[in-house]
PDB file of C-alpha atoms in Angstrom:
ATOM      1  CA  MET O   1     -13.631   6.602  10.902  1.00 82.00           C
ATOM      2  CA  THR O   2     -12.422   5.250   7.556  1.00 88.00           C
ATOM      3  CA  VAL O   3     -10.873   8.555   6.498  1.00 91.00           C
ATOM      4  CA  LEU O   4      -9.271   8.973   9.909  1.00 92.00           C
ATOM      5  CA  LEU O   5      -7.641   5.526   9.751  1.00 93.00           C
ATOM      6  CA  LEU O   6      -6.324   6.184   6.244  1.00 94.00           C
ATOM      7  CA  ILE O   7      -4.765   9.501   7.225  1.00 94.00           C
ATOM      8  CA  LEU O   8      -3.375   8.201  10.529  1.00 95.00           C
ATOM      9  CA  SER O   9      -1.734   5.222   8.808  1.00 93.00           C
ATOM     10  CA  VAL O  10       0.219   7.613   6.580  1.00 94.00           C
ATOM     11  CA  LEU O  11       1.117  10.005   9.407  1.00 94.00           C
ATOM     12  CA  ALA O  12       2.240   7.137  11.654  1.00 94.00           C
ATOM     13  CA  GLY O  13       4.427   5.703   8.905  1.00 91.00           C
ATOM     14  CA  VAL O  14       5.981   9.096   8.143  1.00 91.00           C
ATOM     15  CA  PHE O  15       6.645   9.674  11.849  1.00 91.00           C
ATOM     16  CA  LEU O  16       8.427   6.332  12.147  1.00 90.00           C
ATOM     17  CA  GLY O  17      10.359   6.995   8.948  1.00 86.00           C
ATOM     18  CA  LYS O  18      11.470  10.406  10.163  1.00 86.00           C
ATOM     19  CA  HIS O  19      12.848   9.046  13.439  1.00 86.00           C
ATOM     20  CA  PHE O  20      13.974   5.551  12.403  1.00 83.00           C
ATOM     21  CA  GLY O  21      14.443   6.007   8.656  1.00 72.00           C
ATOM     22  CA  LYS O  22      18.174   5.332   8.725  1.00 74.00           C
ATOM     23  CA  LYS O  23      17.443   1.770   9.813  1.00 75.00           C
ATOM     24  CA  GLU O  24      16.945   0.316   6.353  1.00 75.00           C
ATOM     25  CA  LYS O  25      16.450  -3.204   7.686  1.00 82.00           C
ATOM     26  CA  LEU O  26      13.461  -2.024   9.730  1.00 84.00           C
ATOM     27  CA  ALA O  27      11.838  -0.617   6.581  1.00 81.00           C
ATOM     28  CA  LYS O  28      12.429  -3.888   4.722  1.00 85.00           C
ATOM     29  CA  ASN O  29      10.979  -5.917   7.593  1.00 88.00           C
ATOM     30  CA  LEU O  30       7.868  -3.714   7.699  1.00 88.00           C
ATOM     31  CA  LEU O  31       7.430  -4.213   3.953  1.00 89.00           C
ATOM     32  CA  ILE O  32       7.716  -7.999   4.244  1.00 91.00           C
ATOM     33  CA  LEU O  33       5.299  -8.113   7.197  1.00 92.00           C
ATOM     34  CA  SER O  34       2.783  -5.965   5.321  1.00 91.00           C
ATOM     35  CA  ALA O  35       3.188  -8.108   2.185  1.00 91.00           C
ATOM     36  CA  GLY O  36       2.225 -11.257   4.105  1.00 93.00           C
ATOM     37  CA  PHE O  37      -0.794  -9.442   5.511  1.00 93.00           C
ATOM     38  CA  LEU O  38      -1.742  -7.935   2.143  1.00 92.00           C
ATOM     39  CA  ILE O  39      -1.569 -11.112   0.073  1.00 93.00           C
ATOM     40  CA  THR O  40      -3.716 -12.913   2.663  1.00 94.00           C
ATOM     41  CA  ILE O  41      -6.309 -10.125   2.592  1.00 92.00           C
ATOM     42  CA  CYS O  42      -6.220 -10.242  -1.188  1.00 92.00           C
ATOM     43  CA  LEU O  43      -6.800 -14.005  -1.485  1.00 91.00           C
ATOM     44  CA  ASN O  44      -8.976 -14.486   1.597  1.00 90.00           C
ATOM     45  CA  GLU O  45     -11.152 -11.368   1.500  1.00 88.00           C
ATOM     46  CA  VAL O  46     -10.903  -9.292  -1.686  1.00 90.00           C
ATOM     47  CA  PHE O  47     -11.158 -12.015  -4.339  1.00 92.00           C
ATOM     48  CA  PRO O  48     -14.022 -13.917  -2.618  1.00 90.00           C
ATOM     49  CA  GLN O  49     -15.878 -10.616  -2.271  1.00 87.00           C
ATOM     50  CA  VAL O  50     -15.255  -9.839  -5.939  1.00 89.00           C
ATOM     51  CA  TYR O  51     -16.509 -13.168  -7.266  1.00 87.00           C
ATOM     52  CA  THR O  52     -19.543 -13.424  -4.968  1.00 86.00           C
ATOM     53  CA  ALA O  53     -20.679  -9.876  -5.764  1.00 79.00           C
ATOM     54  CA  SER O  54     -20.889 -10.440  -9.504  1.00 74.00           C
ATOM     55  CA  GLU O  55     -21.540 -13.358 -11.835  1.00 73.00           C
ATOM     56  CA  SER O  56     -19.546 -11.757 -14.640  1.00 72.00           C
ATOM     57  CA  SER O  57     -16.982 -14.066 -16.224  1.00 73.00           C
ATOM     58  CA  SER O  58     -14.766 -11.104 -17.155  1.00 83.00           C
ATOM     59  CA  LEU O  59     -13.729 -10.150 -13.624  1.00 86.00           C
ATOM     60  CA  GLY O  60     -10.434 -11.981 -14.036  1.00 89.00           C
ATOM     61  CA  VAL O  61      -9.572  -9.568 -16.820  1.00 93.00           C
ATOM     62  CA  PHE O  62      -9.893  -6.674 -14.364  1.00 94.00           C
ATOM     63  CA  VAL O  63      -7.581  -8.446 -11.909  1.00 94.00           C
ATOM     64  CA  ILE O  64      -4.978  -8.757 -14.675  1.00 95.00           C
ATOM     65  CA  ALA O  65      -5.644  -5.104 -15.554  1.00 96.00           C
ATOM     66  CA  GLY O  66      -4.771  -4.213 -11.955  1.00 94.00           C
ATOM     67  CA  VAL O  67      -1.491  -6.138 -12.227  1.00 94.00           C
ATOM     68  CA  LEU O  68      -0.631  -4.377 -15.491  1.00 95.00           C
ATOM     69  CA  LEU O  69      -1.652  -0.992 -14.076  1.00 94.00           C
ATOM     70  CA  GLN O  70       0.697  -1.445 -11.133  1.00 92.00           C
ATOM     71  CA  MET O  71       3.507  -2.396 -13.528  1.00 91.00           C
ATOM     72  CA  ILE O  72       2.903   0.872 -15.386  1.00 91.00           C
ATOM     73  CA  LEU O  73       2.817   2.869 -12.153  1.00 89.00           C
ATOM     74  CA  GLU O  74       6.128   1.316 -11.143  1.00 86.00           C
ATOM     75  CA  ALA O  75       7.640   2.860 -14.244  1.00 83.00           C
ATOM     76  CA  LEU O  76       6.940   6.151 -12.439  1.00 83.00           C
ATOM     77  CA  THR O  77       7.732   5.089  -8.863  1.00 82.00           C
ATOM     78  CA  LYS O  78      10.761   2.918  -9.773  1.00 77.00           C
ATOM     79  CA  GLY O  79       9.770   0.348  -7.173  1.00 76.00           C
ATOM     80  CA  PHE O  80       9.396   2.815  -4.294  1.00 78.00           C
ATOM     81  CA  GLU O  81       6.608   0.605  -2.912  1.00 73.00           C
ATOM     82  CA  HIS O  82       9.106  -2.251  -2.623  1.00 70.00           C
ATOM     83  CA  GLY O  83      11.715  -0.236  -0.754  1.00 65.00           C
ATOM     84  CA  HIS O  84      13.772   0.755  -3.799  1.00 62.00           C
ATOM     85  CA  PHE O  85      14.302   4.455  -3.148  1.00 59.00           C
ATOM     86  CA  HIS O  86      18.049   5.092  -3.017  1.00 52.00           C
ATOM     87  CA  HIS O  87      18.482   5.826  -6.712  1.00 48.00           C
ATOM     88  CA  HIS O  88      15.638   8.318  -7.146  1.00 48.00           C
ATOM     89  CA  ASN O  89      17.628  11.498  -6.625  1.00 48.00           C
ATOM     90  CA  ASP O  90      21.037  12.371  -5.280  1.00 46.00           C
ATOM     91  CA  HIS O  91      19.766  15.643  -3.817  1.00 44.00           C
ATOM     92  CA  ASN O  92      16.873  14.206  -1.793  1.00 46.00           C
ATOM     93  CA  VAL O  93      14.280  15.907  -3.972  1.00 47.00           C
ATOM     94  CA  LEU O  94      11.295  13.642  -4.530  1.00 58.00           C
ATOM     95  CA  PRO O  95      10.751  13.274  -8.304  1.00 72.00           C
ATOM     96  CA  VAL O  96       7.437  14.518  -9.677  1.00 82.00           C
ATOM     97  CA  ALA O  97       6.866  11.215 -11.495  1.00 83.00           C
ATOM     98  CA  LEU O  98       7.199   9.338  -8.204  1.00 83.00           C
ATOM     99  CA  MET O  99       4.696  11.664  -6.516  1.00 86.00           C
ATOM    100  CA  ILE O 100       2.213  11.168  -9.362  1.00 89.00           C
ATOM    101  CA  GLY O 101       2.648   7.381  -9.288  1.00 89.00           C
ATOM    102  CA  LEU O 102       2.114   7.160  -5.525  1.00 90.00           C
ATOM    103  CA  PHE O 103      -0.916   9.462  -5.665  1.00 92.00           C
ATOM    104  CA  ILE O 104      -2.601   7.472  -8.456  1.00 93.00           C
ATOM    105  CA  HIS O 105      -1.836   4.215  -6.641  1.00 92.00           C
ATOM    106  CA  ALA O 106      -3.412   5.401  -3.356  1.00 93.00           C
ATOM    107  CA  PHE O 107      -6.300   7.160  -5.143  1.00 95.00           C
ATOM    108  CA  ILE O 108      -7.389   3.986  -6.970  1.00 95.00           C
ATOM    109  CA  GLU O 109      -7.206   1.971  -3.739  1.00 93.00           C
ATOM    110  CA  GLY O 110      -9.661   4.384  -2.139  1.00 93.00           C
ATOM    111  CA  ILE O 111     -12.425   4.038  -4.758  1.00 94.00           C
ATOM    112  CA  PRO O 112     -13.838   0.654  -3.564  1.00 92.00           C
ATOM    113  CA  LEU O 113     -14.059   1.949   0.019  1.00 91.00           C
ATOM    114  CA  ALA O 114     -17.119   3.988  -0.982  1.00 89.00           C
ATOM    115  CA  ASN O 115     -19.297   0.860  -1.091  1.00 79.00           C
ATOM    116  CA  GLU O 116     -17.818  -1.215   1.737  1.00 77.00           C
ATOM    117  CA  GLU O 117     -20.565  -2.659   3.957  1.00 69.00           C
ATOM    118  CA  HIS O 118     -18.538  -2.430   7.180  1.00 68.00           C
ATOM    119  CA  GLU O 119     -16.865   0.762   8.329  1.00 71.00           C
ATOM    120  CA  ILE O 120     -13.716  -1.101   9.356  1.00 80.00           C
ATOM    121  CA  SER O 121     -13.443  -3.821   6.726  1.00 83.00           C
ATOM    122  CA  PRO O 122     -10.585  -6.244   6.012  1.00 84.00           C
ATOM    123  CA  TYR O 123     -10.010  -4.345   2.768  1.00 88.00           C
ATOM    124  CA  LEU O 124      -9.573  -1.070   4.680  1.00 91.00           C
ATOM    125  CA  LEU O 125      -7.145  -2.707   7.112  1.00 89.00           C
ATOM    126  CA  GLY O 126      -5.220  -4.086   4.147  1.00 89.00           C
ATOM    127  CA  ILE O 127      -4.736  -0.533   2.855  1.00 92.00           C
ATOM    128  CA  VAL O 128      -3.751   0.661   6.341  1.00 92.00           C
ATOM    129  CA  PHE O 129      -1.098  -2.059   6.682  1.00 89.00           C
ATOM    130  CA  HIS O 130       0.055  -1.291   3.155  1.00 89.00           C
ATOM    131  CA  ASN O 131       0.324   2.461   3.868  1.00 91.00           C
ATOM    132  CA  LEU O 132       2.557   2.074   6.922  1.00 91.00           C
ATOM    133  CA  PRO O 133       5.759   0.801   5.253  1.00 89.00           C
ATOM    134  CA  ILE O 134       5.340   3.023   2.179  1.00 90.00           C
ATOM    135  CA  SER O 135       4.878   6.067   4.430  1.00 90.00           C
ATOM    136  CA  PHE O 136       7.852   4.928   6.508  1.00 90.00           C
ATOM    137  CA  ILE O 137      10.036   4.994   3.390  1.00 87.00           C
ATOM    138  CA  LEU O 138       8.493   8.301   2.319  1.00 87.00           C
ATOM    139  CA  GLY O 139       9.227   9.875   5.711  1.00 87.00           C
ATOM    140  CA  ALA O 140      12.791   8.547   5.669  1.00 85.00           C
ATOM    141  CA  PHE O 141      13.316   9.912   2.172  1.00 82.00           C
ATOM    142  CA  LEU O 142      11.903  13.354   2.952  1.00 82.00           C
ATOM    143  CA  PHE O 143      13.357  14.042   6.380  1.00 80.00           C
ATOM    144  CA  ASN O 144      16.679  12.227   6.591  1.00 72.00           C
ATOM    145  CA  GLY O 145      19.814  13.811   5.240  1.00 55.00           C
ATOM    146  CA  LYS O 146      18.311  17.272   4.827  1.00 54.00           C
ATOM    147  CA  LYS O 147      20.798  20.101   5.377  1.00 49.00           C
ATOM    148  CA  ASP O 148      18.187  22.823   5.679  1.00 51.00           C
ATOM    149  CA  SER O 149      15.137  21.342   7.366  1.00 50.00           C
ATOM    150  CA  LYS O 150      13.202  24.637   7.404  1.00 52.00           C
ATOM    151  CA  SER O 151      13.417  25.294   3.676  1.00 48.00           C
ATOM    152  CA  SER O 152      12.445  21.713   2.858  1.00 55.00           C
ATOM    153  CA  SER O 153       9.681  21.239   5.432  1.00 73.00           C
ATOM    154  CA  TYR O 154       6.851  22.921   3.494  1.00 74.00           C
ATOM    155  CA  PRO O 155       7.245  20.870   0.256  1.00 80.00           C
ATOM    156  CA  SER O 156       7.640  17.728   2.366  1.00 83.00           C
ATOM    157  CA  LEU O 157       4.454  18.441   4.299  1.00 87.00           C
ATOM    158  CA  LEU O 158       2.610  19.103   1.038  1.00 88.00           C
ATOM    159  CA  ILE O 159       3.748  15.766  -0.381  1.00 88.00           C
ATOM    160  CA  ILE O 160       2.682  13.946   2.792  1.00 91.00           C
ATOM    161  CA  ALA O 161      -0.700  15.705   2.798  1.00 92.00           C
ATOM    162  CA  LEU O 162      -1.334  14.751  -0.846  1.00 92.00           C
ATOM    163  CA  PHE O 163      -0.446  11.122  -0.204  1.00 93.00           C
ATOM    164  CA  ALA O 164      -2.522  10.979   3.006  1.00 94.00           C
ATOM    165  CA  LEU O 165      -5.573  12.445   1.238  1.00 95.00           C
ATOM    166  CA  ALA O 166      -5.269  10.413  -1.973  1.00 95.00           C
ATOM    167  CA  SER O 167      -7.276   7.384  -0.773  1.00 94.00           C
ATOM    168  CA  PRO O 168      -9.980   9.518   0.934  1.00 95.00           C
ATOM    169  CA  MET O 169     -10.322  11.462  -2.321  1.00 96.00           C
ATOM    170  CA  GLY O 170     -10.677   8.188  -4.220  1.00 95.00           C
ATOM    171  CA  MET O 171     -13.357   7.095  -1.753  1.00 94.00           C
ATOM    172  CA  LEU O 172     -15.178  10.394  -2.306  1.00 94.00           C
ATOM    173  CA  LEU O 173     -15.152   9.847  -6.064  1.00 94.00           C
ATOM    174  CA  GLY O 174     -16.363   6.272  -5.563  1.00 92.00           C
ATOM    175  CA  ASN O 175     -19.621   7.613  -4.109  1.00 90.00           C
ATOM    176  CA  TYR O 176     -20.532   8.914  -7.561  1.00 91.00           C
ATOM    177  CA  PHE O 177     -20.130   5.545  -9.305  1.00 90.00           C
ATOM    178  CA  ASN O 178     -22.850   2.955  -9.704  1.00 89.00           C
ATOM    179  CA  PRO O 179     -22.534   0.476  -6.780  1.00 86.00           C
ATOM    180  CA  ASP O 180     -22.743  -2.340  -9.348  1.00 86.00           C
ATOM    181  CA  LEU O 181     -19.246  -1.340 -10.472  1.00 88.00           C
ATOM    182  CA  GLN O 182     -17.807  -2.097  -7.017  1.00 88.00           C
ATOM    183  CA  PRO O 183     -16.604  -5.640  -7.913  1.00 89.00           C
ATOM    184  CA  TYR O 184     -14.731  -4.306 -10.951  1.00 92.00           C
ATOM    185  CA  PHE O 185     -12.863  -1.619  -9.007  1.00 93.00           C
ATOM    186  CA  LEU O 186     -12.165  -4.138  -6.251  1.00 92.00           C
ATOM    187  CA  ALA O 187     -10.826  -6.597  -8.832  1.00 93.00           C
ATOM    188  CA  ILE O 188      -8.439  -3.959 -10.177  1.00 95.00           C
ATOM    189  CA  VAL O 189      -7.162  -3.150  -6.694  1.00 94.00           C
ATOM    190  CA  GLY O 190      -6.916  -6.872  -5.971  1.00 94.00           C
ATOM    191  CA  GLY O 191      -4.568  -7.164  -8.939  1.00 94.00           C
ATOM    192  CA  ILE O 192      -2.520  -4.246  -7.604  1.00 93.00           C
ATOM    193  CA  PHE O 193      -2.310  -5.842  -4.150  1.00 93.00           C
ATOM    194  CA  LEU O 194      -1.392  -9.229  -5.627  1.00 93.00           C
ATOM    195  CA  HIS O 195       1.431  -7.767  -7.698  1.00 93.00           C
ATOM    196  CA  ILE O 196       2.953  -5.652  -4.920  1.00 91.00           C
ATOM    197  CA  SER O 197       2.784  -8.322  -2.218  1.00 91.00           C
ATOM    198  CA  SER O 198       4.090 -11.101  -4.440  1.00 90.00           C
ATOM    199  CA  VAL O 199       7.027  -8.998  -5.655  1.00 88.00           C
ATOM    200  CA  ILE O 200       8.033  -8.157  -2.074  1.00 88.00           C
ATOM    201  CA  ILE O 201       7.665 -11.754  -0.889  1.00 86.00           C
ATOM    202  CA  PHE O 202       9.303 -13.457  -3.859  1.00 83.00           C
ATOM    203  CA  GLU O 203      12.153 -11.054  -4.491  1.00 76.00           C
ATOM    204  CA  SER O 204      15.316 -13.153  -4.752  1.00 58.00           C
ATOM    205  CA  ASN O 205      17.291 -13.611  -1.572  1.00 65.00           C
ATOM    206  CA  LYS O 206      21.037 -13.106  -1.621  1.00 63.00           C
ATOM    207  CA  ASN O 207      22.628 -16.179  -3.222  1.00 64.00           C
ATOM    208  CA  HIS O 208      19.143 -17.766  -3.063  1.00 67.00           C
ATOM    209  CA  ASN O 209      19.714 -18.831   0.530  1.00 72.00           C
ATOM    210  CA  ILE O 210      16.762 -19.444   2.849  1.00 76.00           C
ATOM    211  CA  ASP O 211      15.998 -16.271   4.775  1.00 82.00           C
ATOM    212  CA  TRP O 212      14.282 -17.519   7.924  1.00 86.00           C
ATOM    213  CA  ILE O 213      13.623 -13.987   9.205  1.00 88.00           C
ATOM    214  CA  LYS O 214      11.809 -13.129   5.968  1.00 88.00           C
ATOM    215  CA  ILE O 215       9.786 -16.339   6.122  1.00 90.00           C
ATOM    216  CA  GLY O 216       8.907 -15.647   9.754  1.00 93.00           C
ATOM    217  CA  LEU O 217       7.736 -12.122   8.956  1.00 92.00           C
ATOM    218  CA  VAL O 218       5.567 -13.371   6.086  1.00 92.00           C
ATOM    219  CA  VAL O 219       4.031 -16.031   8.362  1.00 93.00           C
ATOM    220  CA  LEU O 220       3.416 -13.372  11.030  1.00 94.00           C
ATOM    221  CA  GLY O 221       1.708 -11.100   8.487  1.00 92.00           C
ATOM    222  CA  VAL O 222      -0.430 -14.004   7.231  1.00 93.00           C
ATOM    223  CA  SER O 223      -1.329 -14.971  10.813  1.00 93.00           C
ATOM    224  CA  LEU O 224      -2.404 -11.423  11.686  1.00 91.00           C
ATOM    225  CA  ALA O 225      -4.629 -11.311   8.609  1.00 90.00           C
ATOM    226  CA  LEU O 226      -6.189 -14.692   9.425  1.00 90.00           C
ATOM    227  CA  ILE O 227      -6.878 -13.643  13.039  1.00 88.00           C
ATOM    228  CA  MET O 228      -8.504 -10.460  11.781  1.00 83.00           C
ATOM    229  CA  HIS O 229     -10.525 -12.553   9.301  1.00 77.00           C
ATOM    230  CA  LEU O 230     -11.888 -14.740  12.136  1.00 80.00           C
ATOM    231  CA  PHE O 231     -12.853 -11.738  14.267  1.00 77.00           C
ATOM    232  CA  HIS O 232     -14.476  -9.997  11.306  1.00 68.00           C
ATOM    233  CA  HIS O 233     -16.661 -12.951  10.318  1.00 65.00           C
ATOM    234  CA  HIS O 234     -17.726 -13.745  13.871  1.00 59.00           C
TER     235      HIS O 234
END
């Protein structure tokens, strides 16, 4: 079930991106909504799970390591996760560095899933909500503006398959690690989540005006995560 949800979240996002990818505002709104959901999952589910699973005083270092790791990965992706994809290539060819960055990002997120107690956990749903807007942008980038769709379809499908399987592959690798390492991997991913969601939410608005739509989407994302939290714990 976990693997199926991970793959479907990518395929659904790509499908939406292929058919609605020219609507840039829709992609931005999905990102903001997912950021509100993700930061709530991070603070309300991931971090409490991290600090109750281990008494180590060094877990905070691993959270910071996750933040720094995501900063390094963004040197490869150029902020693709935040919706910054227009400047990657004038010929609509996805850069290899971007592919590597996205794969590593999704692969690391999958590792803690190996030791999740519940099949459909808040952490898993956080990844699913996170995958949707990124896959939307990926689908828009790969399938919009192509002159020869047949010649470009096979590389595009390969890229989508690699991204869809990255987290399941990380989960598979996680089965070979000592379960006692779970809090440390979760702390790293928590740092990644915290960085991505906070950057999306706190990116400067035009002329620093209040963007009520953005605030509403963040509140909606937070509300969805809190509702899911209540259902999960009851």
